[in-house]
PDB file of C-alpha atoms in Angstrom:
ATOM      1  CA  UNK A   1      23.911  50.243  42.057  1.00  0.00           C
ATOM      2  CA  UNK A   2      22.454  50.964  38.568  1.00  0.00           C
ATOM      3  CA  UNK A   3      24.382  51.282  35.802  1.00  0.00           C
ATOM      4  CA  UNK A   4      23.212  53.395  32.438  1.00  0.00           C
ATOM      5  CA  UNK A   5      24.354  51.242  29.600  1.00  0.00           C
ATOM      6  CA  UNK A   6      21.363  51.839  26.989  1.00  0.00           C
ATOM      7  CA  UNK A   7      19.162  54.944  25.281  1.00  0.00           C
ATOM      8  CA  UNK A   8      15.876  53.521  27.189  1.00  0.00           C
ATOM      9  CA  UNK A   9      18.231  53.400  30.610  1.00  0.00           C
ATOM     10  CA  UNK A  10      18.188  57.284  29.894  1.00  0.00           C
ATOM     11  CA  UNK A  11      14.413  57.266  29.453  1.00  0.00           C
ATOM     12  CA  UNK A  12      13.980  55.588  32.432  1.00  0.00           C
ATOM     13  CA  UNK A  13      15.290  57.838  34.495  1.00  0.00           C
ATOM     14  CA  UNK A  14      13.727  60.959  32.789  1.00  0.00           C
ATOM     15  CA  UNK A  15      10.841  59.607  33.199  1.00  0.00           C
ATOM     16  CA  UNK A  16      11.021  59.296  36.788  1.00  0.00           C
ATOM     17  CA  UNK A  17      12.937  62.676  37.135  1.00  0.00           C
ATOM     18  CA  UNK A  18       9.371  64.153  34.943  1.00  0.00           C
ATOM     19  CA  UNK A  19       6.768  62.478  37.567  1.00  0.00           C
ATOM     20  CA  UNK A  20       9.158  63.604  40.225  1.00  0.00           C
ATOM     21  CA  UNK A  21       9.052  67.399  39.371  1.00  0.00           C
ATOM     22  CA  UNK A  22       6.846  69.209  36.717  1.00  0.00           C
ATOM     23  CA  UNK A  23       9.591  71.717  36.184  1.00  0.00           C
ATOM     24  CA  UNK A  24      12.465  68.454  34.792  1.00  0.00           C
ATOM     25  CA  UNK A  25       8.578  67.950  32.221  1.00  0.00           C
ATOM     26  CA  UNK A  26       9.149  71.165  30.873  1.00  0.00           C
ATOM     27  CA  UNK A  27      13.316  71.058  30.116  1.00  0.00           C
ATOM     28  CA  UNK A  28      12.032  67.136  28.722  1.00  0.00           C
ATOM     29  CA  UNK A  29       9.862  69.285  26.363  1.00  0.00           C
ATOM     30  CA  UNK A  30      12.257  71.671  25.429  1.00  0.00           C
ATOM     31  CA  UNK A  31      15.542  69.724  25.400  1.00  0.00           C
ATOM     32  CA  UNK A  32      14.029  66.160  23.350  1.00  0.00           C
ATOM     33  CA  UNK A  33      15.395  62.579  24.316  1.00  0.00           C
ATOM     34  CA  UNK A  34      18.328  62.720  26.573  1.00  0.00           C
ATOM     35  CA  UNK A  35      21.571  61.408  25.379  1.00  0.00           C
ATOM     36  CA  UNK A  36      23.183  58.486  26.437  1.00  0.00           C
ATOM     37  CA  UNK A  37      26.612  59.579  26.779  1.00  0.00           C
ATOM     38  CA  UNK A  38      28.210  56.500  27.687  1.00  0.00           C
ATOM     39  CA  UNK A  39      31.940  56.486  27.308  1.00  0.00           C
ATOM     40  CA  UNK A  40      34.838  53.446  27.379  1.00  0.00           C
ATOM     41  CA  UNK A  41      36.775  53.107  30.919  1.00  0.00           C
ATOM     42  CA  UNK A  42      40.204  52.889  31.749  1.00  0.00           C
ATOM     43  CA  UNK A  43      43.227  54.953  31.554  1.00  0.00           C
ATOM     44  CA  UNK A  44      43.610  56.171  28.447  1.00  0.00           C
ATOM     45  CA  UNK A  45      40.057  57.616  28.558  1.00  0.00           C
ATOM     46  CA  UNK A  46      40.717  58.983  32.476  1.00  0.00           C
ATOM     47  CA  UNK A  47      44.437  60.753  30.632  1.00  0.00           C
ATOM     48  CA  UNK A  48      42.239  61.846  27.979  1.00  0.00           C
ATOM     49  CA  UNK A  49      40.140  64.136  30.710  1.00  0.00           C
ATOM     50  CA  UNK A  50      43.217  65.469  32.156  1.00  0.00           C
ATOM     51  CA  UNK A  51      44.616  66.431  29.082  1.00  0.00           C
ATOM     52  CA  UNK A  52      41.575  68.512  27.824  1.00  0.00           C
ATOM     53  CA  UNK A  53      41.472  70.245  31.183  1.00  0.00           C
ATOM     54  CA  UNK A  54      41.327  73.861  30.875  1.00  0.00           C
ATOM     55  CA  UNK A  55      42.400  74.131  27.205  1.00  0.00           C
ATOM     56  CA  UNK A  56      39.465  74.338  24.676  1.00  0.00           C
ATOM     57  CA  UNK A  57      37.399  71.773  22.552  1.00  0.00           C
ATOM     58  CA  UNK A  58      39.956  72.316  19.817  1.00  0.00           C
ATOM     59  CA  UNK A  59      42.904  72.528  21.507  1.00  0.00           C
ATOM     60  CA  UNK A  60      42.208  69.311  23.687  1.00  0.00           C
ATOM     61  CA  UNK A  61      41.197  67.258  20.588  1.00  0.00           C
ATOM     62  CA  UNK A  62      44.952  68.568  18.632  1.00  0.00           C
ATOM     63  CA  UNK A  63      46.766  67.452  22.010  1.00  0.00           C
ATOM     64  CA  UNK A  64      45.100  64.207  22.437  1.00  0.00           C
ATOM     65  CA  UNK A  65      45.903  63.116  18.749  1.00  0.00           C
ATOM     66  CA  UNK A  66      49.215  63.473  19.447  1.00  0.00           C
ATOM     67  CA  UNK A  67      49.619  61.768  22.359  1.00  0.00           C
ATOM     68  CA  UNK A  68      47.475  58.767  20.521  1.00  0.00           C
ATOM     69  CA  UNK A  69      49.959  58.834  17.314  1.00  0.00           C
ATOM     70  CA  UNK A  70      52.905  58.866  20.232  1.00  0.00           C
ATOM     71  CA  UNK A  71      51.119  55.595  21.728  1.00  0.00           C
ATOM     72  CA  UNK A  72      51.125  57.464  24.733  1.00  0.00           C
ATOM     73  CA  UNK A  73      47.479  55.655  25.857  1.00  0.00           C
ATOM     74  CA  UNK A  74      48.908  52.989  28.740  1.00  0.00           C
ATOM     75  CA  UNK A  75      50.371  53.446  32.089  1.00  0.00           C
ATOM     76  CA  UNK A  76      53.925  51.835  30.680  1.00  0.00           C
ATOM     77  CA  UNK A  77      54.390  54.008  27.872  1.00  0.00           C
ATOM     78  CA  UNK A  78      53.743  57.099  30.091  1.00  0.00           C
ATOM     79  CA  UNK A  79      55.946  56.274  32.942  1.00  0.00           C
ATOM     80  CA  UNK A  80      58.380  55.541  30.654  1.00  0.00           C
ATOM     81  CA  UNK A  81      58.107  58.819  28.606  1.00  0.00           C
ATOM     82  CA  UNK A  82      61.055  61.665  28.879  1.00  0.00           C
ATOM     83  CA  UNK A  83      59.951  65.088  29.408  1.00  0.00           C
ATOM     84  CA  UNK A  84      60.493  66.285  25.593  1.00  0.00           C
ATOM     85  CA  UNK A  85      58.243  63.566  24.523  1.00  0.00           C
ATOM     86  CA  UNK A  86      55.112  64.818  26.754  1.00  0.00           C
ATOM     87  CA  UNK A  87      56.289  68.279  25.855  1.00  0.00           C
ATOM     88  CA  UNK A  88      55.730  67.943  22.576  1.00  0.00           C
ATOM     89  CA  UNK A  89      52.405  66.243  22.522  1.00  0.00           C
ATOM     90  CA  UNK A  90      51.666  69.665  23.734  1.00  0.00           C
ATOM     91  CA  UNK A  91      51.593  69.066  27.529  1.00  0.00           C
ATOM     92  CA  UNK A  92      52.563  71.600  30.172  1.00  0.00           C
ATOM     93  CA  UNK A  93      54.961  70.888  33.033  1.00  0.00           C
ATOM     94  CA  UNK A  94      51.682  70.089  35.711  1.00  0.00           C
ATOM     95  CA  UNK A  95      50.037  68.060  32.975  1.00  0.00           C
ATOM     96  CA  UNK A  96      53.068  65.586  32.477  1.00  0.00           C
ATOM     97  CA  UNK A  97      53.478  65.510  36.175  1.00  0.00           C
ATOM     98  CA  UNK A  98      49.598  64.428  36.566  1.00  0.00           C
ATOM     99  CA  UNK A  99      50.028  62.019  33.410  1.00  0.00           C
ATOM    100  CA  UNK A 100      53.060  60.238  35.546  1.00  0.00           C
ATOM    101  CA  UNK A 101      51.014  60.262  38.338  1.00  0.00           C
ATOM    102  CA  UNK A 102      48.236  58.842  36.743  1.00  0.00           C
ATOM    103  CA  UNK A 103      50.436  56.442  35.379  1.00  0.00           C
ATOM    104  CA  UNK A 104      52.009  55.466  38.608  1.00  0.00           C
ATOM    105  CA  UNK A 105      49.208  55.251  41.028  1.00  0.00           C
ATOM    106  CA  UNK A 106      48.253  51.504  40.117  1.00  0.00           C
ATOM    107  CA  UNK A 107      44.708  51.908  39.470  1.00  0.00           C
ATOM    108  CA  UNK A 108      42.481  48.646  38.688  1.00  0.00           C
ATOM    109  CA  UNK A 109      40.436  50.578  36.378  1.00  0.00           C
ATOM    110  CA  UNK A 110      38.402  46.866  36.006  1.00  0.00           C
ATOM    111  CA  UNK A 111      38.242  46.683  39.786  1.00  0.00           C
ATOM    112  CA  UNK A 112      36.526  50.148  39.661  1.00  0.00           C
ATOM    113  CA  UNK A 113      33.487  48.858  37.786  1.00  0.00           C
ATOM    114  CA  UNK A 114      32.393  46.701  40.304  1.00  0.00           C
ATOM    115  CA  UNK A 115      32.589  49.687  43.307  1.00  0.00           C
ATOM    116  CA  UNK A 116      30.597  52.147  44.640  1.00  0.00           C
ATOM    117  CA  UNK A 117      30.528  55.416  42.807  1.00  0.00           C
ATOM    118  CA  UNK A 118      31.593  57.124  46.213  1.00  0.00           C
ATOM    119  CA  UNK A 119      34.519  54.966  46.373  1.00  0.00           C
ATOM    120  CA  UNK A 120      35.338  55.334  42.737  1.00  0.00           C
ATOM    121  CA  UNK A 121      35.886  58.647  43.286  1.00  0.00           C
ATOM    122  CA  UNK A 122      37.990  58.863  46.316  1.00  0.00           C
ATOM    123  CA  UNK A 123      39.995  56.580  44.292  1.00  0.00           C
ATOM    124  CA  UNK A 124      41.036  58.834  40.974  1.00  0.00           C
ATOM    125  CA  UNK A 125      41.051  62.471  43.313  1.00  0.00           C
ATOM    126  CA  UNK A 126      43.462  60.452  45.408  1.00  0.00           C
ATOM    127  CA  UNK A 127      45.632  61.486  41.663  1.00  0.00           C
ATOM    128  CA  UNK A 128      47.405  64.044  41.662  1.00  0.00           C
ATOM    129  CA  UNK A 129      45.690  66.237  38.750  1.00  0.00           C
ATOM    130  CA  UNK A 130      42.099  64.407  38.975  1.00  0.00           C
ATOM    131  CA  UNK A 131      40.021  66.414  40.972  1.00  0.00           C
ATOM    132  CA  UNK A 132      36.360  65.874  41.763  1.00  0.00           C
ATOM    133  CA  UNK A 133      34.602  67.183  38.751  1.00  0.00           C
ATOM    134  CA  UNK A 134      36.909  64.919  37.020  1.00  0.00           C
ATOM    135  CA  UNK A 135      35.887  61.458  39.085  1.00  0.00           C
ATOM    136  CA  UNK A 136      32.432  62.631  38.798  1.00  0.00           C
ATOM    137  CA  UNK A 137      32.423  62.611  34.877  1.00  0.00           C
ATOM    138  CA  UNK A 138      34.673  59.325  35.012  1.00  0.00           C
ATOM    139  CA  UNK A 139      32.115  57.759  37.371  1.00  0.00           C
ATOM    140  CA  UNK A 140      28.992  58.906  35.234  1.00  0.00           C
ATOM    141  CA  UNK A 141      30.357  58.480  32.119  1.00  0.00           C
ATOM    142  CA  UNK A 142      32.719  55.628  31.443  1.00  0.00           C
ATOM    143  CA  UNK A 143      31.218  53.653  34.174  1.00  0.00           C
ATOM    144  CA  UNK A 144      27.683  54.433  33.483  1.00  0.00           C
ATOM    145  CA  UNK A 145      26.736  55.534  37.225  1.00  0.00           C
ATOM    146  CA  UNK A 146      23.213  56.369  37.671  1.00  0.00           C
ATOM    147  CA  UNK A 147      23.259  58.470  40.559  1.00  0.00           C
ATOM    148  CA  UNK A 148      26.484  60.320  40.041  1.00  0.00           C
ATOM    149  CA  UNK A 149      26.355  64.222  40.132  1.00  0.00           C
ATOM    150  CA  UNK A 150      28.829  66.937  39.291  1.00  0.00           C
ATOM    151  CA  UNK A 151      27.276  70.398  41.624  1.00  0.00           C
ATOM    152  CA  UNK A 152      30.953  72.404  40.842  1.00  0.00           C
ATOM    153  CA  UNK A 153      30.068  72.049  37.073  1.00  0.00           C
ATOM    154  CA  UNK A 154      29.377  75.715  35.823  1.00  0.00           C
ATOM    155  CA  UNK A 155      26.602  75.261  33.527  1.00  0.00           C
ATOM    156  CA  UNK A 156      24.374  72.753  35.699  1.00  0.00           C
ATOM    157  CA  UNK A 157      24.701  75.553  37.990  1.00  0.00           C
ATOM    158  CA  UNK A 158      23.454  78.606  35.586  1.00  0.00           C
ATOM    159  CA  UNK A 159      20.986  75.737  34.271  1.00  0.00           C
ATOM    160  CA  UNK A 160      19.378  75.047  37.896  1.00  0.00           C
ATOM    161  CA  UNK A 161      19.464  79.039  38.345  1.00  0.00           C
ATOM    162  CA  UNK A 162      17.213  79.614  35.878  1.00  0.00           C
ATOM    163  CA  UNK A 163      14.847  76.754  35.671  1.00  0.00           C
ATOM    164  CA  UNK A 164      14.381  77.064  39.799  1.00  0.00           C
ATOM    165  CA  UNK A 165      14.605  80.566  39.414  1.00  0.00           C
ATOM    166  CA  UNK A 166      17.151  81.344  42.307  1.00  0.00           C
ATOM    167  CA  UNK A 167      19.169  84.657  42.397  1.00  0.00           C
ATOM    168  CA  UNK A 168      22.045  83.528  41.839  1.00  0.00           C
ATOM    169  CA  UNK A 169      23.845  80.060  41.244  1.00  0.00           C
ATOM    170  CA  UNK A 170      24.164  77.610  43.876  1.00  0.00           C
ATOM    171  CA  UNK A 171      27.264  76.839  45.441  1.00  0.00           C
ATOM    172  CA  UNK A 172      28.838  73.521  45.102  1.00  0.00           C
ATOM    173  CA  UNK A 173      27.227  72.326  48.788  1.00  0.00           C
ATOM    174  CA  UNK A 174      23.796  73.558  47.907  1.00  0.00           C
ATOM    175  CA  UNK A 175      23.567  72.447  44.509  1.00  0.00           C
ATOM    176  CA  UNK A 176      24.917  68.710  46.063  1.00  0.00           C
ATOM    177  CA  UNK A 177      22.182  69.381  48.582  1.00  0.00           C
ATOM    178  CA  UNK A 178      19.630  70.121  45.848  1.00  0.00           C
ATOM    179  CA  UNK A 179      20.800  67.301  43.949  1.00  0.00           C
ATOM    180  CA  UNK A 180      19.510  64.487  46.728  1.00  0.00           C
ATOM    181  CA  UNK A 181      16.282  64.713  45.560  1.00  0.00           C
ATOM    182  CA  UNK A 182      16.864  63.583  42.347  1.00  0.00           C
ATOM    183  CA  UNK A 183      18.422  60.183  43.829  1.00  0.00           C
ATOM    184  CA  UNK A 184      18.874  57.677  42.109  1.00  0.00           C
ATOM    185  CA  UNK A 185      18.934  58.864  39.145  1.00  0.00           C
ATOM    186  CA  UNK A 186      21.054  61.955  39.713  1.00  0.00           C
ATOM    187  CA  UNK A 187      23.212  61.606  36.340  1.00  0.00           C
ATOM    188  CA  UNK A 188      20.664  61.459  34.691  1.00  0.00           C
ATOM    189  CA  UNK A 189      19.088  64.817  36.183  1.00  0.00           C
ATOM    190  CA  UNK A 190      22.625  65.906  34.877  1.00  0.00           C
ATOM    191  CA  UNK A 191      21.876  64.800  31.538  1.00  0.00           C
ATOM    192  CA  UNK A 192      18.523  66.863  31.419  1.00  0.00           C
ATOM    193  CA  UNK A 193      20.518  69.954  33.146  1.00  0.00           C
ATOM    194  CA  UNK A 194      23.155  70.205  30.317  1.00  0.00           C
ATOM    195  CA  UNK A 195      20.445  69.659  27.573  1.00  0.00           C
ATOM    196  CA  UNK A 196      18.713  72.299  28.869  1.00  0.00           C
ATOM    197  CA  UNK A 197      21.986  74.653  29.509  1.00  0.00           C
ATOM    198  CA  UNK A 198      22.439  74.637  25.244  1.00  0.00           C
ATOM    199  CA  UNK A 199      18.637  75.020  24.845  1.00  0.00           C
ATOM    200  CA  UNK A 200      18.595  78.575  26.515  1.00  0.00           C
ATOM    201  CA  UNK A 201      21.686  79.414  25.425  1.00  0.00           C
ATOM    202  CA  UNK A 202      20.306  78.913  21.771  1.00  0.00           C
ATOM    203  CA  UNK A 203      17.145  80.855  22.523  1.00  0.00           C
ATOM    204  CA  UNK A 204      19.682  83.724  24.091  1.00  0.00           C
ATOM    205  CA  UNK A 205      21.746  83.115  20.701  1.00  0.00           C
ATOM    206  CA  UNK A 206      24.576  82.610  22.587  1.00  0.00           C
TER     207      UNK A 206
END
């Protein structure tokens, strides 16, 4: 089970994802170093992700500053929130009912450093509110899984499309097909995938 916790962790792996495939050499070329990425665990960072979900950038970062200045970051100050609290951190009716959730389910975010990435995320979709793109990030991300991917993200998708030159973009099951050969370093293909994504999207001036 390796874990990403440095820049030359990241190196590693594109280096093996380069040898691997000629095509992951050219986005290398293109796209630079790789980023590290690594974020802190727990569940203030896991609240975080559901809060930002499908608001933008700037409307996630406003909404999770005032949940911070409302000490709203632990499971006891969430449970014991009212409604009109959550509500005016700028949460909507689902997202306090995931937040509660969250806050109720009991997770031993330590206990989840030391599992499998598989069983990490049966864990957090078990949540009410954390579904599996969600886990997937947690998993890469704060826990620093090396062979985590994320095939429903959108723009690894239109990123594989065009460097593999399909028709169209692959569906979640192919893409999580696809993504076996880049085992076991499978975040890191991510890594490359996204870095690539905001190259062509600069050269399309987009």
């Amino acid at each position: 089970m390796r874990i990403i916790e440095t820049d030359a962790d990241v190196a590693e792996g594109a280096a093996w994802l380069a040898h691997r495939d000629a095509r992951f050499a050219s986005v290398l070329e293109q796209t630079g170093p790789l980023p590290l990425r690594r974020k802190p665990d727990g569940f203030s960072e896991l609240l975080s992700a559901i809060v930002s979900q499908q608001v933008s950038t700037a409307s996630a970062a406003a909404i999770w500053a005032r949940v911070v200045e409302a000490g709203l970051t632990s499971p006891g100050a969430v449970a014991a929130a009212d409604d009109e609290l959550l509500k005016a951190c700028g949460l909507s009716r689902p997202k306090q009912r995931y937040a509660r959730a969250l806050a109720e389910a009991g997770i031993d975010f330590d206990g989840l450093r030391d599992q499998e990435p598989e069983q990490v995320i049966r864990t957090l979709v078990a949540v009410p509110g954390v579904g599996p793109w969600t886990a997937e990030i947690y998993a890469m991300f704060c826990l620093g899984h090396a062979d985590v991917f994320a095939p429903g993200d959108l723009a690894l998708q239109e990123a594989a499309r065009i460097l593999f030159n399909l028709d169209a973009r692959p569906s979640e099951k192919m893409f999580r097909e696809m993504a076996e050969d880049w085992s076991p370093w499978r975040s890191v293909a991510a890594r490359a995938l996204w870095a690539y994504y905001r190259v062509v999207k600069q050269r399309e001036g987009i």
